[in-house]
XYZ file of C-alpha atoms in Angstrom:
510
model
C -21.885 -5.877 -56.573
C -20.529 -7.128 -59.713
C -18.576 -4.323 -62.115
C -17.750 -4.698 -65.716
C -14.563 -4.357 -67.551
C -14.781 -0.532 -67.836
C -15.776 -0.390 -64.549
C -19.677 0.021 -64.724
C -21.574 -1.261 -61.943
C -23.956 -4.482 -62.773
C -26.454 -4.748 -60.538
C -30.347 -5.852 -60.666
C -31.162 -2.961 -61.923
C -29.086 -3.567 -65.324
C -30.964 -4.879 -67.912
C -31.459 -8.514 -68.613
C -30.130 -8.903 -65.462
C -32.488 -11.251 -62.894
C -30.521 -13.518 -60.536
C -26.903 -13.328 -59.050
C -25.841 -15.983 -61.605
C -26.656 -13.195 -64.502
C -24.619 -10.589 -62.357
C -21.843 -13.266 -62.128
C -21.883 -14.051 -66.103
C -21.576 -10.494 -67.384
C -18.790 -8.965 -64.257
C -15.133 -8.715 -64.721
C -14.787 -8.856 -60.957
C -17.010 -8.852 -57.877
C -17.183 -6.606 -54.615
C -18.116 -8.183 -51.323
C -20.022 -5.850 -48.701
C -20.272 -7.178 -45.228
C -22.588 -4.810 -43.592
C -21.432 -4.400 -39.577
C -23.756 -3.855 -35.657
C -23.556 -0.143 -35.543
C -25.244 -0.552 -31.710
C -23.156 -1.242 -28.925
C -24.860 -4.063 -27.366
C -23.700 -5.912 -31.149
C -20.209 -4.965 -30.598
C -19.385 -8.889 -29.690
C -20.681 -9.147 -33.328
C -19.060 -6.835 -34.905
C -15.465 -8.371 -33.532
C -16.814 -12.070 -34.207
C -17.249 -11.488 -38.102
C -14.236 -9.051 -38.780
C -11.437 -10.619 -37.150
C -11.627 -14.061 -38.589
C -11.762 -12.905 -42.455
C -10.500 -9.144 -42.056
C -11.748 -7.585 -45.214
C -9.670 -5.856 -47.654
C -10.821 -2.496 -46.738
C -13.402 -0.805 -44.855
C -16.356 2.142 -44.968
C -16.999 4.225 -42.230
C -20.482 5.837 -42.670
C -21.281 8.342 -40.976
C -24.579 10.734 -40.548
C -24.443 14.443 -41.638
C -27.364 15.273 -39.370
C -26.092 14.281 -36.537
C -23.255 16.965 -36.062
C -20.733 14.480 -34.554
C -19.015 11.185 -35.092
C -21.037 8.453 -32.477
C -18.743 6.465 -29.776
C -19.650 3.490 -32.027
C -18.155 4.843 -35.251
C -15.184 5.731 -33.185
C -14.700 2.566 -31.614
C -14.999 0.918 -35.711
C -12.834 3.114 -37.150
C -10.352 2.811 -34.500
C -10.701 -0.984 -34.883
C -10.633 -0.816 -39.022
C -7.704 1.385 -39.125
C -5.405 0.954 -36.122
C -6.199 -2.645 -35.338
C -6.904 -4.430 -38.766
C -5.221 -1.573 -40.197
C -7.299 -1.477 -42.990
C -7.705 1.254 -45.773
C -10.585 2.817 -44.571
C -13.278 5.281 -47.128
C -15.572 7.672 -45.180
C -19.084 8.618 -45.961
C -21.000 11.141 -44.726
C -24.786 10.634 -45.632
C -27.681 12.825 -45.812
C -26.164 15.726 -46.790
C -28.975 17.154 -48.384
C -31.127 17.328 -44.844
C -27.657 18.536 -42.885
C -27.408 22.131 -41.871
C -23.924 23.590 -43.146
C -22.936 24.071 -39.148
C -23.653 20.033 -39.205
C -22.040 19.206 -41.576
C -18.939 21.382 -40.105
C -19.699 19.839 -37.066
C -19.407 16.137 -38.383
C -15.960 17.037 -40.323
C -14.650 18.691 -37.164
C -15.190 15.747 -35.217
C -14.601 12.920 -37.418
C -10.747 15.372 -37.611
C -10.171 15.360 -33.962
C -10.800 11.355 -33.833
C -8.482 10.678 -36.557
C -6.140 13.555 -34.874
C -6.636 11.944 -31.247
C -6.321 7.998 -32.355
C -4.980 6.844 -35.285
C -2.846 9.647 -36.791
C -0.298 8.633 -39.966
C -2.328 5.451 -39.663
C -4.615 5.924 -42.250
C -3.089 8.726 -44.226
C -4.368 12.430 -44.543
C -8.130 13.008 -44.901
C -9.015 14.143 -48.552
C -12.556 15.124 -49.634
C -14.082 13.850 -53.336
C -15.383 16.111 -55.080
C -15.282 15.222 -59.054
C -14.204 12.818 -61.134
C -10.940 13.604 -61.680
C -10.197 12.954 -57.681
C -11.593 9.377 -58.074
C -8.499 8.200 -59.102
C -6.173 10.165 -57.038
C -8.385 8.945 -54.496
C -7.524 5.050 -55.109
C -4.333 5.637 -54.994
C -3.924 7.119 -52.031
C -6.473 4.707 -50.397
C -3.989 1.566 -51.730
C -0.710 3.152 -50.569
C -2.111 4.098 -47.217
C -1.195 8.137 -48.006
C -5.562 9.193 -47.920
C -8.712 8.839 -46.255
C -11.081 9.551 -49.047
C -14.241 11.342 -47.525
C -17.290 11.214 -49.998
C -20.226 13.664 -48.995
C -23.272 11.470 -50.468
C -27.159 11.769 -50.218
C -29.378 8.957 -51.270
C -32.144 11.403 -51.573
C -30.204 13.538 -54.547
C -28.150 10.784 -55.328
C -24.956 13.391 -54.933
C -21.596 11.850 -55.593
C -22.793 8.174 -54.965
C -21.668 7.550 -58.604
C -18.257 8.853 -57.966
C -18.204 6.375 -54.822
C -19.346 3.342 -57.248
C -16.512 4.376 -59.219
C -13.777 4.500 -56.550
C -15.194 0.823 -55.204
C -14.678 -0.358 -58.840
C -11.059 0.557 -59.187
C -9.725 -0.697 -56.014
C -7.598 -3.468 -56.510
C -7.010 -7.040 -54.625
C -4.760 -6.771 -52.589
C -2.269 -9.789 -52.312
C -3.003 -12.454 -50.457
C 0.187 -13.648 -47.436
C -1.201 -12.097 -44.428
C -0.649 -8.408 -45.134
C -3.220 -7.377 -42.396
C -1.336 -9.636 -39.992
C 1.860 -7.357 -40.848
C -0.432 -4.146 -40.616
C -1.415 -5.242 -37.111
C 1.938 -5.974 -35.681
C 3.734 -2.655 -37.070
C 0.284 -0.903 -35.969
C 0.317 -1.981 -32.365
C 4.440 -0.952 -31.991
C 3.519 2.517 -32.873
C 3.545 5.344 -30.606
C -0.047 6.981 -29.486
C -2.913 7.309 -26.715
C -4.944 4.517 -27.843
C -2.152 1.931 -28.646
C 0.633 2.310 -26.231
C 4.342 0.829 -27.411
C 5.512 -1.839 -27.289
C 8.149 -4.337 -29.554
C 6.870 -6.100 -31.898
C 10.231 -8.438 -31.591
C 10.429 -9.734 -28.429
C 11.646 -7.460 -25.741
C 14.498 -8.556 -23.393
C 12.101 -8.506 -20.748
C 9.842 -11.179 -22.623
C 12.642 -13.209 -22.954
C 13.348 -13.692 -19.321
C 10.101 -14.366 -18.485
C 9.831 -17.123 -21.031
C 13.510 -18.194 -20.415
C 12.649 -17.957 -16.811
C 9.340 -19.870 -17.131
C 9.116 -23.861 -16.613
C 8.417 -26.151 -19.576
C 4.998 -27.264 -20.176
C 4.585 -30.694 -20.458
C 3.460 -32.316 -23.334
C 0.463 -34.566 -22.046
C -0.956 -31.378 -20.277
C -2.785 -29.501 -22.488
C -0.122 -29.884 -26.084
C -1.326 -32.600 -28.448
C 0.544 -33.279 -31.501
C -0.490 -34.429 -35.096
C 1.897 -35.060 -38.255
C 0.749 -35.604 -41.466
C 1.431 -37.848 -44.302
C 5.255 -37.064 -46.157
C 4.979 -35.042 -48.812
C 1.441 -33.607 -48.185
C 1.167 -29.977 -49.323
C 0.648 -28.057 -46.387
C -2.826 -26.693 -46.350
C -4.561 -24.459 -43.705
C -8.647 -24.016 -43.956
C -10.236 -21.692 -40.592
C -13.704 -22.494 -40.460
C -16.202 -19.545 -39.467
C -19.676 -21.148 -40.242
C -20.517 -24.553 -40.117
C -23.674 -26.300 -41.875
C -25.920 -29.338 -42.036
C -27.845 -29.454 -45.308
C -29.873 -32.600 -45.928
C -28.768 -33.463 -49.673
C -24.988 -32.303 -49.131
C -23.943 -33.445 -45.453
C -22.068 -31.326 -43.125
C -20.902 -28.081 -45.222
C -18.277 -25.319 -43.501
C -17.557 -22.286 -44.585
C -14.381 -19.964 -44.241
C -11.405 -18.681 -45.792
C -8.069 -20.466 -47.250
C -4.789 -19.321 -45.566
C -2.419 -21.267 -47.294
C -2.177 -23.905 -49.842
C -4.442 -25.056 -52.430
C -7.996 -27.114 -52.120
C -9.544 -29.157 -54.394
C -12.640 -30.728 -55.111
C -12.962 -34.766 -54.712
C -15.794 -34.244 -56.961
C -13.610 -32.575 -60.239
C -10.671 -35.076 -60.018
C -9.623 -38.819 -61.274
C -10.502 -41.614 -59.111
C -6.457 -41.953 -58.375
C -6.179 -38.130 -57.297
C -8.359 -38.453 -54.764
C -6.481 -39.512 -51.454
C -3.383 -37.419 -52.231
C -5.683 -34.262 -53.186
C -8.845 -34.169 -51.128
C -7.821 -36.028 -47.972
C -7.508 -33.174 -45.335
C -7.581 -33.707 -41.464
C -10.192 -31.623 -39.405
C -10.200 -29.932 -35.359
C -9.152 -29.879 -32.479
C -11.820 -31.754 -30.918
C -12.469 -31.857 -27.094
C -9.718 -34.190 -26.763
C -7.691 -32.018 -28.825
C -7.573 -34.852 -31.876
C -7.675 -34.432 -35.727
C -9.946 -36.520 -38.032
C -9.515 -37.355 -41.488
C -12.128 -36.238 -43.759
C -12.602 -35.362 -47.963
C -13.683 -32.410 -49.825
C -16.508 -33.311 -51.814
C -17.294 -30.204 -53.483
C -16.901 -26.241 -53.549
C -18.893 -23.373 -53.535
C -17.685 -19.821 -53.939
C -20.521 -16.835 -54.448
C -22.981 -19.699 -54.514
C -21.508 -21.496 -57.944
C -19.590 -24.856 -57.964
C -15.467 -24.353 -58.163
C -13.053 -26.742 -58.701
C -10.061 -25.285 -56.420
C -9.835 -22.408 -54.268
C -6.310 -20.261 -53.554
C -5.247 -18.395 -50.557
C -7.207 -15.220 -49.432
C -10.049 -16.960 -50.724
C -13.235 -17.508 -49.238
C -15.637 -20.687 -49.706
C -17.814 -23.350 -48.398
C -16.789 -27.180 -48.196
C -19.250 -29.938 -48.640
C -16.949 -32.754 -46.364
C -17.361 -36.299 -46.004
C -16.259 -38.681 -43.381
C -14.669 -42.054 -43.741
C -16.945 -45.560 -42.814
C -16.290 -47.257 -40.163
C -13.979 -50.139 -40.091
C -11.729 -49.010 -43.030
C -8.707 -49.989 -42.025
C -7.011 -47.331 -44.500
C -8.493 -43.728 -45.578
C -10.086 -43.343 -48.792
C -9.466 -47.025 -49.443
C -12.018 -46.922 -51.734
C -14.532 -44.820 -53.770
C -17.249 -45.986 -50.750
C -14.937 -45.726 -47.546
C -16.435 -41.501 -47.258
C -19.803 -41.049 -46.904
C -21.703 -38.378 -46.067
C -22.275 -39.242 -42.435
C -20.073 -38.250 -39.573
C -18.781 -39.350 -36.884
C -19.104 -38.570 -33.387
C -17.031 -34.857 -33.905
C -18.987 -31.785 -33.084
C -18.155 -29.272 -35.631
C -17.618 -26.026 -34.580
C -16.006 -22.419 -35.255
C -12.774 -21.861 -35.009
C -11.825 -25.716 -36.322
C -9.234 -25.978 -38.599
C -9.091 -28.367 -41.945
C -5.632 -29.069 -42.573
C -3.313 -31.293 -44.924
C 0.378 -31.110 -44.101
C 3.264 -32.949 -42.656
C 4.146 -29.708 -40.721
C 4.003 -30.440 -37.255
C 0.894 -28.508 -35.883
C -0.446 -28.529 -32.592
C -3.046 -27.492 -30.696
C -3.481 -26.080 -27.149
C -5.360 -25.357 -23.680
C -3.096 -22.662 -22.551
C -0.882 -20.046 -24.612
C 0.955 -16.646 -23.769
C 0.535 -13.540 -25.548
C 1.666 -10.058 -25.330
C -0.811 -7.103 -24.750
C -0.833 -4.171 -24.552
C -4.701 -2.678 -22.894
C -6.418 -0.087 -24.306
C -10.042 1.371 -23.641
C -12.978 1.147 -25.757
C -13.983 4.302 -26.807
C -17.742 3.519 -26.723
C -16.988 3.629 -23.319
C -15.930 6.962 -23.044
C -17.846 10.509 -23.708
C -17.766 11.400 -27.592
C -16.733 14.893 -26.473
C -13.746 13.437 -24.575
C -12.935 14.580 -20.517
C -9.523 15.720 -19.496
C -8.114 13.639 -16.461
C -6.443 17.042 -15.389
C -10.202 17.860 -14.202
C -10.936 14.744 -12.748
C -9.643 13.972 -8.836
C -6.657 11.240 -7.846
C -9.339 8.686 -6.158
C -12.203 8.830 -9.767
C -8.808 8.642 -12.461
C -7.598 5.788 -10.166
C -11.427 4.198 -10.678
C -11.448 4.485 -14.101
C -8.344 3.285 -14.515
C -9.048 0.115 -12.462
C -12.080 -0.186 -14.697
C -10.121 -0.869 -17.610
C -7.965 -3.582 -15.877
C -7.190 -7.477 -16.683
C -6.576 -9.381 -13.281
C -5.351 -13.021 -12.568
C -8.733 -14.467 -12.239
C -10.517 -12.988 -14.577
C -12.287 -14.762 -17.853
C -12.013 -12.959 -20.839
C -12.871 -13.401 -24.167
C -10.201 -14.316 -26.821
C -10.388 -13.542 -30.644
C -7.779 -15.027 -32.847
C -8.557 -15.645 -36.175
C -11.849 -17.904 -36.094
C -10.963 -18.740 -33.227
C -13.556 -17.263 -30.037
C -13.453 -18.882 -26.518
C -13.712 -17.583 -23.141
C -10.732 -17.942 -21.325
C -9.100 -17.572 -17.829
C -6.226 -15.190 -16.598
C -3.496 -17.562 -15.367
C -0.898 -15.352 -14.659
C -0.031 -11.333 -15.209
C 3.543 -10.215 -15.651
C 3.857 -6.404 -16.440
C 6.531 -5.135 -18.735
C 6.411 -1.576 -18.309
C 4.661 0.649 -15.305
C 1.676 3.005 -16.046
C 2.560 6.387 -18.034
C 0.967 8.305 -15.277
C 1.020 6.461 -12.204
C 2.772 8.853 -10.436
C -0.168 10.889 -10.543
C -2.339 8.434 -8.820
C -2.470 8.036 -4.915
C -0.474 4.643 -3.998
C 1.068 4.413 -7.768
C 3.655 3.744 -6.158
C 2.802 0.913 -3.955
C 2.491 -1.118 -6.806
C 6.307 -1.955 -7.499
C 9.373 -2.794 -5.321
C 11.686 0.492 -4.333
C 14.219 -0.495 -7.046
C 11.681 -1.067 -10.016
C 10.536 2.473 -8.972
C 14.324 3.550 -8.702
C 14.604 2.187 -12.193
C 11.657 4.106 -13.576
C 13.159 7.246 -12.254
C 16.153 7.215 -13.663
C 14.950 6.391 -16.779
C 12.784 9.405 -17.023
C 15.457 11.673 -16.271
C 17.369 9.749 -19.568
C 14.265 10.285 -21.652
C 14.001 6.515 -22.031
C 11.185 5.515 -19.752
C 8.950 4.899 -22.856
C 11.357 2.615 -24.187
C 12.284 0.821 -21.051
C 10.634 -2.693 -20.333
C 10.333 -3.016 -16.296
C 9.427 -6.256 -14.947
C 7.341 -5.633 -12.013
C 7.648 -7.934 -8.906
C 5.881 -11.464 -8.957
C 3.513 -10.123 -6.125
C 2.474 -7.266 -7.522
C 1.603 -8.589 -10.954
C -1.951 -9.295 -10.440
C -3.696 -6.712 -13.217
C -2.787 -4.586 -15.849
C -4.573 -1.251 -16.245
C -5.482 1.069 -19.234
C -1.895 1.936 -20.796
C 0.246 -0.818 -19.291
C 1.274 -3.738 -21.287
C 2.624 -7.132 -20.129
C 2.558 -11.000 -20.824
C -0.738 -13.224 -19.992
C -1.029 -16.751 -19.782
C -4.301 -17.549 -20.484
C -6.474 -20.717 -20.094
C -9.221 -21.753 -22.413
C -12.381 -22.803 -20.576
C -13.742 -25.208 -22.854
C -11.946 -26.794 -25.709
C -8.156 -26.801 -27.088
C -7.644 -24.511 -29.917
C -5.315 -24.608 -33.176
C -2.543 -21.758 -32.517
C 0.397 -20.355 -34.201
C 2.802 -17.965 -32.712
C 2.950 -14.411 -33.571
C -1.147 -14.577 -34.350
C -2.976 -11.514 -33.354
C -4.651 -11.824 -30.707
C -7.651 -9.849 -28.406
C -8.788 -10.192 -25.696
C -12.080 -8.634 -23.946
C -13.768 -8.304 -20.778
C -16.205 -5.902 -20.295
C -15.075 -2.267 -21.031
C -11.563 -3.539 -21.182
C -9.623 -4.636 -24.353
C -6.426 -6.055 -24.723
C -3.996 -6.560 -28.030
C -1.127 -8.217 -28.548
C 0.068 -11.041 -29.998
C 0.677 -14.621 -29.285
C 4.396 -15.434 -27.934
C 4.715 -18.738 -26.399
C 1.805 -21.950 -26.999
């Protein structure tokens, strides 16, 4: 949706308006809607398409009619707001076919999940009503202080023009990985769904890498330095393409650096200014390849900057040229033998990058709440021997192949190793709790409670017993990738699924 100078929505249904390149010529800036599964079978989905390019906020929509807020739109807003920490707008629809007790209802509940999971996340809940809130409202949303809530109907069209306006005024925010920030002071916070841990690492994490042997380079590390004096670019790639006229074509979104087109410079600017170098492939190497042209909102650019998303039309050099982009005919628009995938990388630095088979990461394992009633269940009501089952329901085990997100990046992976960093909140409460650390961890854990410091108080549990972590425990993993190596830096979010079960963290140690 494209909005005008004064903030006026432009649209198809503004006149003289046909085509997006007529919505493009008259807006003073454009809004992107990416429309997510709302099903939970689609929840793979979901994760795959907001984790690579987290937007810059998020809409929660939610039905009046249905007098409650669905294990789905928990699970999203829990993932918008205390994952991607995101500034998240709610929308209640169809008020004008909602009862008054629904529409209490639907309030009620949306209060008691933003109560129960993400409270002082996402600031306090505060209803639109006129215009005069609209801008109250955008602040709020930008410094994090408000949830705006906007009751709308389609039907009467009731305070959708108040939401236009609110979507109009938000700003951009800056581009430097400010939702990577959001995410780590997020996940160090205190609460039932995201239990603590230090963002820094803990003294605990330190032995264990201190402790841990060196990985050798020609085991699963491959290096690749670029050319002196290279800016250092860094291009994840979410789509890729094959287009008949234009080659192979991948879209994604600019982290860092600048990238230009081959196709809007000087014969001499070429090789310092379009050469990048594209993978991991299955052998974990990088290939050199050009940028032939750009496309942002389907129009030609000449350069895109960081936080920006866009498509690449690449081309690969001949073979037998001794040197890259030798010449104006050593790229063409045939490629090699390199599979292009997601979660490739296009780079152009002399930084030292690598890529991996095997990384650690941090993690702290929560449970999805699609998994669990929408009206809740207390585990004071449910016996030792079925809160033990659950518990072991949401568990990650040596052995087990999960699936990692980070960034573009999806793969399944294997559990190498589990090393636990603190013991389970409640375990106590559970038949043979106990049994699952040596006498003086447990000895440990004691005393610590009686200081008021257990919370606080990394435990490393014994080699032995560190084969799973359960729902509320967080520890190290050392996972394996089953397929292909993988670009990684440290201190990327990371999360990992299986099943029921998800884990976040970050990455420590490649």
């Amino acid at each position: 949706m494209g909005f005008s100078a004064s903030n006026e929505p432009i649209n198809y249904s503004t006149p003289y308006v046909t085509n997006w390149p007529d919505i493009l010529a008259r807006s003073h800036h454009v809004v992107s809607f990416l429309d997510t599964c709302g099903h939970p079978s689609y929840q793979h989905t979901t994760l795959r398409s907001l984790l690579p390019r987290p937007p810059d906020y998020a809409c929660l929509v939610l039905s009046a009619t249905v007098g409650c807020v669905s294990a789905v739109a928990r699970e999203h807003f829990l993932v918008s707001v205390g994952l991607l920490g995101l500034p998240t707008i709610v929308v209640i629809t169809k008020t004008d076919m909602a009862s008054t007790a629904q529409l209490r209802a639907t309030l009620e509940d949306f209060m008691s999940v933003w109560k129960g999971g993400s409270a002082g996340l996402g600031g306090l809940p505060f209803v639109v009503k006129e215009d005069k809130d609209v801008t109250k409202a955008v602040d709020g949303l930008v410094d994090g202080s408000l949830v705006p809530i906007f009751l709308t109907s389609s039907v009467s069209g009731e305070r959708l023009g108040l939401l236009q306006a609110l979507i109009g005024q938000l700003p951009k925010p800056p581009a430097g990985g400010e939702h990577h920030k959001r995410f780590l002071s997020l996940v160090s916070d205190h609460g039932p769904t995201f239990p603590p841990f230090d963002v820094n690492a803990s003294p605990a994490v330190e032995r264990v890498l201190t402790a841990a042997e060196a990985d050798p380079a020609d085991d699963f590390t491959q290096r690749w330095t670029g050319t002196e004096g290279e800016e250092f670019v860094a291009f994840q790639i979410e789509e890729v393409y094959s287009l008949p006229d234009a080659g192979d074509v991948v879209a994604g979104t600019l982290l860092r650096g600048q990238i230009r087109a081959r196709d809007a410079l000087a014969n001499a600017e070429w090789d310092a200014l379009t050469t990048f170098h594209l993978g991991p492939d299955r052998q974990g190497r990088m290939h050199p390849v050009q940028v032939a042209s750009i496309h942002r909102h389907r129009r030609p650019v000449a350069v895109i900057c960081p936080g920006q998303t866009a498509t690449l039309a690449l081309r690969w050099p001949r073979e037998g040229v001794a040197e890259v982009g030798e010449s104006d005919s050593s790229y063409h628009i045939s490629r090699p033998l390199v599979r292009l995938r997601k979660g490739m990388v296009l780079l152009g630095s002399a930084w030292d990058s690598s890529v991996h088979m095997e990384f650690m990461a941090e993690v702290a394992v929560v449970h999805r709440a699609s998994s669990l009633p929408s009206s809740g269940t207390a585990e004071v009501l449910l016996s030792p021997e079925l809160a033990r089952s659950r518990l072991d329901k949401f568990a990650l085990r040596t052995g087990h192949e999960v699936t990692v997100h980070c960034g573009s990046v999806c793969q399944n992976a294997s559990v190498v190793s589990v090393t636990k960093l603190n013991p389970l909140p409640d375990a106590g409460h559970l038949p043979d709790a106990a049994s699952d650390r040596p006498p003086s961890a447990e000895a440990s854990a004691e005393g610590a409670v009686e200081d008021g410091h257990a919370a606080h108080t990394p435990q490393l549990f014994h080699p032995e017993r560190n084969h799973c972590l359960r729902t509320g425990e967080r520890g190290l993993l050392r996972l394996r990738f089953c397929k292909e190596m993988e670009f990684l830096r440290v201190d990327s979010p990371v999360l990992c699924r299986y099943g029921e079960c998800l884990a976040v963290g970050r990455i420590v140690r490649r």
